[in-house]
Short mmCIF file of C-alpha atoms and ligand atoms in Angstrom, two decimals:
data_model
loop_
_atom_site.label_atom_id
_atom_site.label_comp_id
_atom_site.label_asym_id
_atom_site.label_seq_id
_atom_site.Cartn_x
_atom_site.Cartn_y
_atom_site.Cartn_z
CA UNK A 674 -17.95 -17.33 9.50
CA UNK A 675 -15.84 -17.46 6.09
CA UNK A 676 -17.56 -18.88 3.08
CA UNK A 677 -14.71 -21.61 2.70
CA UNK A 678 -16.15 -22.99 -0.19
CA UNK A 679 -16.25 -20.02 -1.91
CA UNK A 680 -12.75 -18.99 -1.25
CA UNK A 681 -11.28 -22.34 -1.80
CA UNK A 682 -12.63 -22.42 -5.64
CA UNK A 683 -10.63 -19.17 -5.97
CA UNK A 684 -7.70 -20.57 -4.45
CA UNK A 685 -8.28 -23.23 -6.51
CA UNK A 686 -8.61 -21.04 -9.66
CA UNK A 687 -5.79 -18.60 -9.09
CA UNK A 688 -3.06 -21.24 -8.46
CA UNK A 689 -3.96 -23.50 -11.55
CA UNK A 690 -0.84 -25.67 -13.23
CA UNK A 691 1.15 -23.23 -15.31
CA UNK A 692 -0.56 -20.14 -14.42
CA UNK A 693 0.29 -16.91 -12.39
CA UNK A 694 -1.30 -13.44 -11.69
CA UNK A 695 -1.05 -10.33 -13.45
CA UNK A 696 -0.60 -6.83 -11.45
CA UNK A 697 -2.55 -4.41 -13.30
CA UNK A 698 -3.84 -2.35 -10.39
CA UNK A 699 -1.58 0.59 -10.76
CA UNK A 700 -3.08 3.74 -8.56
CA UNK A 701 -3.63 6.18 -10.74
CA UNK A 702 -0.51 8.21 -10.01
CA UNK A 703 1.60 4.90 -10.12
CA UNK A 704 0.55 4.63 -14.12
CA UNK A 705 0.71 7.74 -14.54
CA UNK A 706 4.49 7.85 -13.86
CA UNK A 707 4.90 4.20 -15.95
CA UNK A 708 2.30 5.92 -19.05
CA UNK A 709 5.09 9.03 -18.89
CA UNK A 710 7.88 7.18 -19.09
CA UNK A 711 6.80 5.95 -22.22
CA UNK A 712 5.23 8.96 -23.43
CA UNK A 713 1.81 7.96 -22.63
CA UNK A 714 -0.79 10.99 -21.50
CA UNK A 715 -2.38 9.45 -18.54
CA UNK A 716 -6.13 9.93 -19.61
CA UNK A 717 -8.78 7.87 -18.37
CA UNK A 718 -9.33 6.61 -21.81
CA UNK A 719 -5.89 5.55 -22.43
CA UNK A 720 -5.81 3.58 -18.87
CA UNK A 721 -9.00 2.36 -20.27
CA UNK A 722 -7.60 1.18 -23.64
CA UNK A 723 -4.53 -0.18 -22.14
CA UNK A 724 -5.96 -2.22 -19.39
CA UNK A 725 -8.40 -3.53 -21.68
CA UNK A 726 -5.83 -4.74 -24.49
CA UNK A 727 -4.05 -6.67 -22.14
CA UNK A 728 -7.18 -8.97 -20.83
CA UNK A 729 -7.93 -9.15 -24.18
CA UNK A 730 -5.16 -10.52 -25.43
CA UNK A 731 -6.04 -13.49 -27.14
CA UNK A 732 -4.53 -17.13 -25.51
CA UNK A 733 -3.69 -14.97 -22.14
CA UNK A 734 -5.95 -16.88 -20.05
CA UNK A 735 -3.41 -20.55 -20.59
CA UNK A 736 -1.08 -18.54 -18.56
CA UNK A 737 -2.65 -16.02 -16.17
CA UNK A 738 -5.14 -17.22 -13.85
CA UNK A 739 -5.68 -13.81 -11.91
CA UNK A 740 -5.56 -10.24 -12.62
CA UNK A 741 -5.37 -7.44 -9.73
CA UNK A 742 -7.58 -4.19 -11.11
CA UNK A 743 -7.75 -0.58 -9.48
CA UNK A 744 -11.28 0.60 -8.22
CA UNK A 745 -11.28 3.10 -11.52
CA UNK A 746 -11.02 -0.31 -13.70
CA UNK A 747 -14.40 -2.27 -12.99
CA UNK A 748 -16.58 -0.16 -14.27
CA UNK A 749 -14.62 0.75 -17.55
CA UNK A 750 -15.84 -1.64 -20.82
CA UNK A 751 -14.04 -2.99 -23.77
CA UNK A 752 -14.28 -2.14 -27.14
CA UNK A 753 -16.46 -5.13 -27.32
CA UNK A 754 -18.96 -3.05 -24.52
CA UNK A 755 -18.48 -6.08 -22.05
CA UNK A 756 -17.00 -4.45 -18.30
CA UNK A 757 -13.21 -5.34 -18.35
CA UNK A 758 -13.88 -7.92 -15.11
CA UNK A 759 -16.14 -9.74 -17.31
CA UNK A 760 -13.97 -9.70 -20.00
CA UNK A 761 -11.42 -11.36 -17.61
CA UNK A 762 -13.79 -13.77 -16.23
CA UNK A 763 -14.49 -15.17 -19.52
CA UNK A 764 -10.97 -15.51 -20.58
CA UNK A 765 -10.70 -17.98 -17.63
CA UNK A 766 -9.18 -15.01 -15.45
CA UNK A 767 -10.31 -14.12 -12.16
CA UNK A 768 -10.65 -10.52 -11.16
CA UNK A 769 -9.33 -9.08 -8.24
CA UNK A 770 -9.45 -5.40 -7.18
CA UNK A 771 -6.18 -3.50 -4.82
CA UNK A 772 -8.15 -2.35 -2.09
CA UNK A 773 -4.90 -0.51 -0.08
CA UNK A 774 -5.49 3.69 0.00
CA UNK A 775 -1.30 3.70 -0.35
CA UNK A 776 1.17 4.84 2.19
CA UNK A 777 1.99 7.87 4.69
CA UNK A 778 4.63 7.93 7.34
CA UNK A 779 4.67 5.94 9.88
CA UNK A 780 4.46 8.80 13.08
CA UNK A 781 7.18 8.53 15.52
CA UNK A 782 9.30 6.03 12.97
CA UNK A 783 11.57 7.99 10.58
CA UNK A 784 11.88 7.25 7.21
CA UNK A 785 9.29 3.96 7.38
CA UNK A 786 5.53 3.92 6.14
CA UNK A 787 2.18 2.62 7.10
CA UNK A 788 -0.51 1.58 4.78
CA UNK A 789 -4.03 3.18 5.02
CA UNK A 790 -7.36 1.65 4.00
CA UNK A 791 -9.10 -0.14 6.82
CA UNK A 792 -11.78 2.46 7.37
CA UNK A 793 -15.08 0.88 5.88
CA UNK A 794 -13.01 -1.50 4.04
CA UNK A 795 -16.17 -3.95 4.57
CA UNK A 796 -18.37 -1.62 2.96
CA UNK A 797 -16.09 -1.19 0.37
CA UNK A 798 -15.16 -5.10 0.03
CA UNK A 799 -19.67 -5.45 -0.48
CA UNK A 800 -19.48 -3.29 -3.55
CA UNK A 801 -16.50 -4.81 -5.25
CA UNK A 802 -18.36 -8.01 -4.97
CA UNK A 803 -20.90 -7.12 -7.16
CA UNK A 804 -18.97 -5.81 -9.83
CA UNK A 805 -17.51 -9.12 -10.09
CA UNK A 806 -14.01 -8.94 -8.28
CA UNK A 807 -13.31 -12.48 -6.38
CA UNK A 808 -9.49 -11.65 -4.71
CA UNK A 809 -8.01 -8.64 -2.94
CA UNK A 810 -4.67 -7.48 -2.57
CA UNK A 811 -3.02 -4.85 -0.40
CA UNK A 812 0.65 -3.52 -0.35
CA UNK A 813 2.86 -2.99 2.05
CA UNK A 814 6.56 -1.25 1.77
CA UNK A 815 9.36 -1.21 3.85
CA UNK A 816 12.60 0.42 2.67
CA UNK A 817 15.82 -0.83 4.02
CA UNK A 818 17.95 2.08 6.23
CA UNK A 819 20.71 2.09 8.83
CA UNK A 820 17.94 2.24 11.25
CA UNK A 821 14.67 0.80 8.86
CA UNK A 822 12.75 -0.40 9.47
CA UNK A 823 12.45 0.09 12.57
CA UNK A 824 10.55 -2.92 14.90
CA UNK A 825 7.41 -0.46 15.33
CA UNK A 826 7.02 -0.41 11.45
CA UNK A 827 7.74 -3.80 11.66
CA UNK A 828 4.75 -4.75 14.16
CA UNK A 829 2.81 -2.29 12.94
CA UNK A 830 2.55 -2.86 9.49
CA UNK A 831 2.28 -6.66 10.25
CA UNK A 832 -0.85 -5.69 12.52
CA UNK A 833 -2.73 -3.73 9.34
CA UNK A 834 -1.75 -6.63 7.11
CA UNK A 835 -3.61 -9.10 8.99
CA UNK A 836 -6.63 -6.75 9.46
CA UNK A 837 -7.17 -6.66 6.17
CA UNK A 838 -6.99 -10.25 5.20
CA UNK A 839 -9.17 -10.96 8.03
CA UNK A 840 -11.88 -8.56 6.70
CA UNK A 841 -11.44 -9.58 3.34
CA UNK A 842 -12.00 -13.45 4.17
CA UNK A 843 -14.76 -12.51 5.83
CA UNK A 844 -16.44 -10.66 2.70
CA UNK A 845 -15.89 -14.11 0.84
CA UNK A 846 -12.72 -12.43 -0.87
CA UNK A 847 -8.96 -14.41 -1.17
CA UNK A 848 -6.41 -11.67 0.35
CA UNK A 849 -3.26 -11.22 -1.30
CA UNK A 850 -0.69 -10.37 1.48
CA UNK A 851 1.99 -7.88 0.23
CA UNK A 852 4.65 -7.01 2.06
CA UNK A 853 7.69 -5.28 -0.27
CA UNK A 854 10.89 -4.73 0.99
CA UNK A 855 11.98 -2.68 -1.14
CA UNK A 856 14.95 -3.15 -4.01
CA UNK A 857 15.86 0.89 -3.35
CA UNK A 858 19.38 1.76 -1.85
CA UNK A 859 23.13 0.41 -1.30
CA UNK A 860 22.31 -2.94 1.01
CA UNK A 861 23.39 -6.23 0.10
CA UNK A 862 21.58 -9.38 -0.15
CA UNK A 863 22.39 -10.49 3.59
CA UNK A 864 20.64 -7.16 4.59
CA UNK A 865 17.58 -7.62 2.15
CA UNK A 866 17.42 -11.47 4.05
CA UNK A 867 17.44 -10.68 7.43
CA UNK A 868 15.03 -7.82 7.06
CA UNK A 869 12.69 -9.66 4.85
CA UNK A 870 12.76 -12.71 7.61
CA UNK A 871 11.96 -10.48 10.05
CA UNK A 872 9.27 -8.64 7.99
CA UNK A 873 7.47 -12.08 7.24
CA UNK A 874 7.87 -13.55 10.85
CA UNK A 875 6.04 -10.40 11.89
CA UNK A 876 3.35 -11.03 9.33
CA UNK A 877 2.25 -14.79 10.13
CA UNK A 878 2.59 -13.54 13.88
CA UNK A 879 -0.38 -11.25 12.98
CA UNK A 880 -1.85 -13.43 10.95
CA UNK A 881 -2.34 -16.38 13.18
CA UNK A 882 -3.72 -13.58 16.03
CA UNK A 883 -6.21 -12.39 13.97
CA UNK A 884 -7.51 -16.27 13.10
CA UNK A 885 -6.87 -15.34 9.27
CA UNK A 886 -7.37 -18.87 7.54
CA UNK A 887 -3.46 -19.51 5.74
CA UNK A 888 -5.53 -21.79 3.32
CA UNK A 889 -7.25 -19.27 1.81
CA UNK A 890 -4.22 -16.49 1.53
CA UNK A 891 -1.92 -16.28 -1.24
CA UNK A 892 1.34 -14.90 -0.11
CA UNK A 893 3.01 -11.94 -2.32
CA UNK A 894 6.69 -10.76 -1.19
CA UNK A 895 10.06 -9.80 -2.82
CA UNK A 896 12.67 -12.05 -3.91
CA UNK A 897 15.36 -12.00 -1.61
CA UNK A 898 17.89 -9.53 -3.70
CA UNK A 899 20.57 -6.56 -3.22
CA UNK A 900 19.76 -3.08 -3.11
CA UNK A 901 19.35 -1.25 -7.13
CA UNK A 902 22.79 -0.02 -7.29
CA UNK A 903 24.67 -3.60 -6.27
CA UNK A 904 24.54 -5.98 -9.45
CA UNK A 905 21.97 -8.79 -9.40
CA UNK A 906 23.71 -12.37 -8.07
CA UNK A 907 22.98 -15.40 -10.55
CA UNK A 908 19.71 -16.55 -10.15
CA UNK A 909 20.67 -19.53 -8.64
CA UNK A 910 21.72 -17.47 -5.55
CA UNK A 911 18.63 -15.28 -5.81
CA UNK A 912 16.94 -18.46 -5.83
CA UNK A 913 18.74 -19.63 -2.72
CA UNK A 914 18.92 -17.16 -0.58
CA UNK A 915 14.80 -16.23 -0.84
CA UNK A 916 13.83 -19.77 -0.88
CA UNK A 917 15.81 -20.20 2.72
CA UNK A 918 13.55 -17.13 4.61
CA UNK A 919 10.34 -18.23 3.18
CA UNK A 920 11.01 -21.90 4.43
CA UNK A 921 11.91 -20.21 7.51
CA UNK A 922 8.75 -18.08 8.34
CA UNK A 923 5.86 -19.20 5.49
CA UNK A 924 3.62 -22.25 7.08
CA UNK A 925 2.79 -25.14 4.95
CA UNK A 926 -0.40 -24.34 5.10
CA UNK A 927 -0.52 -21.41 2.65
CA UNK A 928 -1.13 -22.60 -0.86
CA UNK A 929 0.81 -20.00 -3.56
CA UNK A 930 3.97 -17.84 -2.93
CA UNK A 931 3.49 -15.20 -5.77
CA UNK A 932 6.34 -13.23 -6.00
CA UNK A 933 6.38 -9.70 -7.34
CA UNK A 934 8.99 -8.14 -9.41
CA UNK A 935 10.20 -4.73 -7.93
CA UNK A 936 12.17 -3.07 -10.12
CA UNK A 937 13.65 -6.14 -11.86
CA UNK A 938 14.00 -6.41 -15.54
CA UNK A 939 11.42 -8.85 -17.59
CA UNK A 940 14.04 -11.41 -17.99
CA UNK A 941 15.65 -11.31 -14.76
CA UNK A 942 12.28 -11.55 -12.78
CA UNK A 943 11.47 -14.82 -15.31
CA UNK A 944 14.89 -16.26 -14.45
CA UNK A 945 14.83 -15.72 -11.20
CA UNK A 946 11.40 -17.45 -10.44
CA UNK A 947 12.74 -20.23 -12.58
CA UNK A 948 15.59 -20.69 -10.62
CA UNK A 949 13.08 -20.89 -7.62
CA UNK A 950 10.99 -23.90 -9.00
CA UNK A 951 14.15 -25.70 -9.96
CA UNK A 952 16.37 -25.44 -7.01
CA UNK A 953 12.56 -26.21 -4.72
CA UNK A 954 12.40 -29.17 -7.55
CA UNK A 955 8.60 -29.19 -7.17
CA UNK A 956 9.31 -30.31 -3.37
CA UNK A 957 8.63 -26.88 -1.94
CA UNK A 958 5.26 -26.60 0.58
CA UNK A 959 3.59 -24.06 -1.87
CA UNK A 960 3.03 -22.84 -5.42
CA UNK A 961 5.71 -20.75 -6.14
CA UNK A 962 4.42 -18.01 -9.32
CA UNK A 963 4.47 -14.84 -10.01
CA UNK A 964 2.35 -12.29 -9.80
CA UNK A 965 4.54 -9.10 -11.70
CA UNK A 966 3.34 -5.65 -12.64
CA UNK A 967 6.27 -4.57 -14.32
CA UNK A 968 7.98 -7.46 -15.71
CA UNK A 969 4.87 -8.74 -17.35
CA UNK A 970 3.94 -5.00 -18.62
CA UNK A 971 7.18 -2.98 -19.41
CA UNK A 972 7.48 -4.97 -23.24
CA UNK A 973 3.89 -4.34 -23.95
CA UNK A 974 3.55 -0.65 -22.81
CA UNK A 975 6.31 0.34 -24.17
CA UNK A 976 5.54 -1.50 -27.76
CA UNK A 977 1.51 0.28 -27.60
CA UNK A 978 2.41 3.99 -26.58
CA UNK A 979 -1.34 4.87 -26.74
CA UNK A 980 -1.06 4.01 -30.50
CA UNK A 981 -4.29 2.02 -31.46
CA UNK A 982 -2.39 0.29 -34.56
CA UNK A 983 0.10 -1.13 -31.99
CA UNK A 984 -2.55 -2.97 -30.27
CA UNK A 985 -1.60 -6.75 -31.81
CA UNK A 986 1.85 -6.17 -31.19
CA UNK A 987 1.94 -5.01 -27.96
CA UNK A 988 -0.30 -7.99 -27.15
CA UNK A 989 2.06 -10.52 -28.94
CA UNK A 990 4.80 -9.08 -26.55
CA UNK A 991 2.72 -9.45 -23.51
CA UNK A 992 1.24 -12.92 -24.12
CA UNK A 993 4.83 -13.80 -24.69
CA UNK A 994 6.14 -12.76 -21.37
CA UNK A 995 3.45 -14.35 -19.63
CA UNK A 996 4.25 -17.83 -21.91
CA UNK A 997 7.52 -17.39 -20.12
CA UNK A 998 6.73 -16.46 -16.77
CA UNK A 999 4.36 -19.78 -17.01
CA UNK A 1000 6.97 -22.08 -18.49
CA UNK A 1001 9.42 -20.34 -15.52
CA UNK A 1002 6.48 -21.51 -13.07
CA UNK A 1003 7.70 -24.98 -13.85
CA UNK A 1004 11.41 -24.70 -14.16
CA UNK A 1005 11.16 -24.54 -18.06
CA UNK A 1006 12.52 -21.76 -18.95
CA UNK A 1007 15.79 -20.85 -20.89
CA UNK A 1008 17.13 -17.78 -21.73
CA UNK A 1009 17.17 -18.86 -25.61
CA UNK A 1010 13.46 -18.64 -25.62
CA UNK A 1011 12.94 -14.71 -25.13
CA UNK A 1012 13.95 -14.91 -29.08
CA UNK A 1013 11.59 -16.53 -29.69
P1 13P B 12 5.87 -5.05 -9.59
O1 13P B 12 5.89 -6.45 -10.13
O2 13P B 12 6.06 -3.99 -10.63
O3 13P B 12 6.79 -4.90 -8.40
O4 13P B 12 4.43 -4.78 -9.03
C1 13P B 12 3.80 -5.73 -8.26
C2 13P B 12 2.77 -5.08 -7.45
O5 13P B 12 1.60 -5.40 -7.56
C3 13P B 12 3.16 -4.05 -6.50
O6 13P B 12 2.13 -3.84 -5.60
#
């Protein structure tokens, strides 16, 4: 039996008017390849530092509702000696916690991966409770081949998807379903459609067989876009073209449609879910948000650089990206305000 009442006030939390999730949940390889772009050593203070300044930022809660940790995060403190979940939790922002052990290939599919974690992921699920974290997410990738993905990564990956948000309901946690095609290679947006259709039909398939309640879910996929070496189309026909396989394959029934950014610039990730909420004109089924790693982090982490005295301006940076991302939330946005 699922604690409904329990999930539904984190539903109910995480897809507040004007708000939207921040990715912060970087394994630590993952950061440390963002921390070395920018000349960052990836130390476990620095990660510490970082992640705190950003749920610290003052004002952040008025536009981010959630915030997706790694494991190594709960237990690290602010300066202020407070753990970083609580720190989150009093700015009005609920913790979550990526509970996915990454990818390895997918045996007997070429070139396509499978997500690991499901091994004691209840056990696991128990003690993340207690340190505070309310929401789970948990990633998976396709990448888009002549022959990828192939239908067993397809069905596969679907199947692991849904065991996870099953298990995670049933530990009184909202799952965050993640499946990323992936912006990498020379397809165009037609290709990026009909695999990401067939991706998320797979997905509520598996979902519905494993009795995972859609109320208490909160959708994360990728916007409907070419592969990285193709231009990105207008927004508008970002906008159009995602919007058309999500009303194909997402039931009603789920609340929020959090998109992530994948490799997208700040702006064009903030114009692009703006273009969503006005061509939906508040008429679509669900929330449509974000929930961005990059986009929302790039301007900040490139601004700090590990350097303490950078602190307040790589916070003004981030709190303004997030003002954006919220006022893109509800068709609000204009280009003319990144000046600002
Ligand atoms: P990006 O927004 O950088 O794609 O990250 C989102 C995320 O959480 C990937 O799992």
């Amino acid at each position: 039996m699922v604690d409904s009442q329990r999930l539904a006030e984190t539903v109910q939390r995480l897809t507040a008017p004007g708000r939207g999730i921040l990715a912060a949940d970087e394994s630590t390889p993952t950061i440390t390849k963002r921390f070395d772009a920018v000349g960052i050593e990836s130390t476990e203070e620095n990660r510490r530092a970082y992640r705190s300044l950003l749920v610290t930022t003052p004002g952040i809660g008025e536009y981010i509702g959630g915030v997706i940790f790694f494991e190594e995060t709960l237990d690290q403190r602010t300066d202020g000696g407070e753990t970083i979940p609580e720190a989150a939790d009093k700015a009005s922002i609920v913790p979550g916690i990526k509970v996915d052990k990454g990818t390895i290939e997918l045996t007997n599919a070429p070139g396509d991966k499978i997500t690991q974690g499901l091994d004691n992921l209840g056990e696991r699920l128990k003690g993340y409770r207690e340190k505070g974290a309310r929401f789970t997410k948990w990633r998976n990738v396709y990448a888009i081949g002549h022959h990828n993905p192939t239908p067993l990564a397809i069905e596969a990956n679907a199947e692991v998807l849904a065991r996870y948000a099953a298990i995670a309901q049933e530990q009184g946690f909202v799952p965050i379903v993640e499946p990323e095609v992936l912006m990498d290679g020379d397809h165009d947006a037609e290709r990026c459609a009909q695999v990401t259709e067939a991706v998320q039909h797979a997905v509520f398939a598996a979902l519905i067989r494993h009795r995972v309640s859609l109320e208490y879910m909160i959708l994360k996929p990728n916007m409907v876009v070419p592969g990285k070496s193709h231009p990105m189309p207008s927004a508008e026909e970002v906008a159009e073209r995602t919007l058309t396989v999500l009303r194909r394959t997402v039931p009603a029934a789920v609340p929020s449609i959090n998109f992530l950014s994948g490799g997208q610039s700040p702006e064009q990730a903030t114009a692009n879910l703006n273009a969503m909420a006005a061509a939906s004109g508040g008429q679509a089924p669900w929330v449509l948000s974000f929930s961005y790693a990059r986009a929302l982090q790039q301007p900040p982490m490139e601004i700090w650089a590990g350097q303490s005295d950078r602190a307040d301006e790589a916070q003004k940076a981030f709190h303004h990206r997030a003002r954006l991302n919220a006022a893109a939330r509800a068709g609000a946005y204009s280009p003319d305000m990144e000046a600002a």
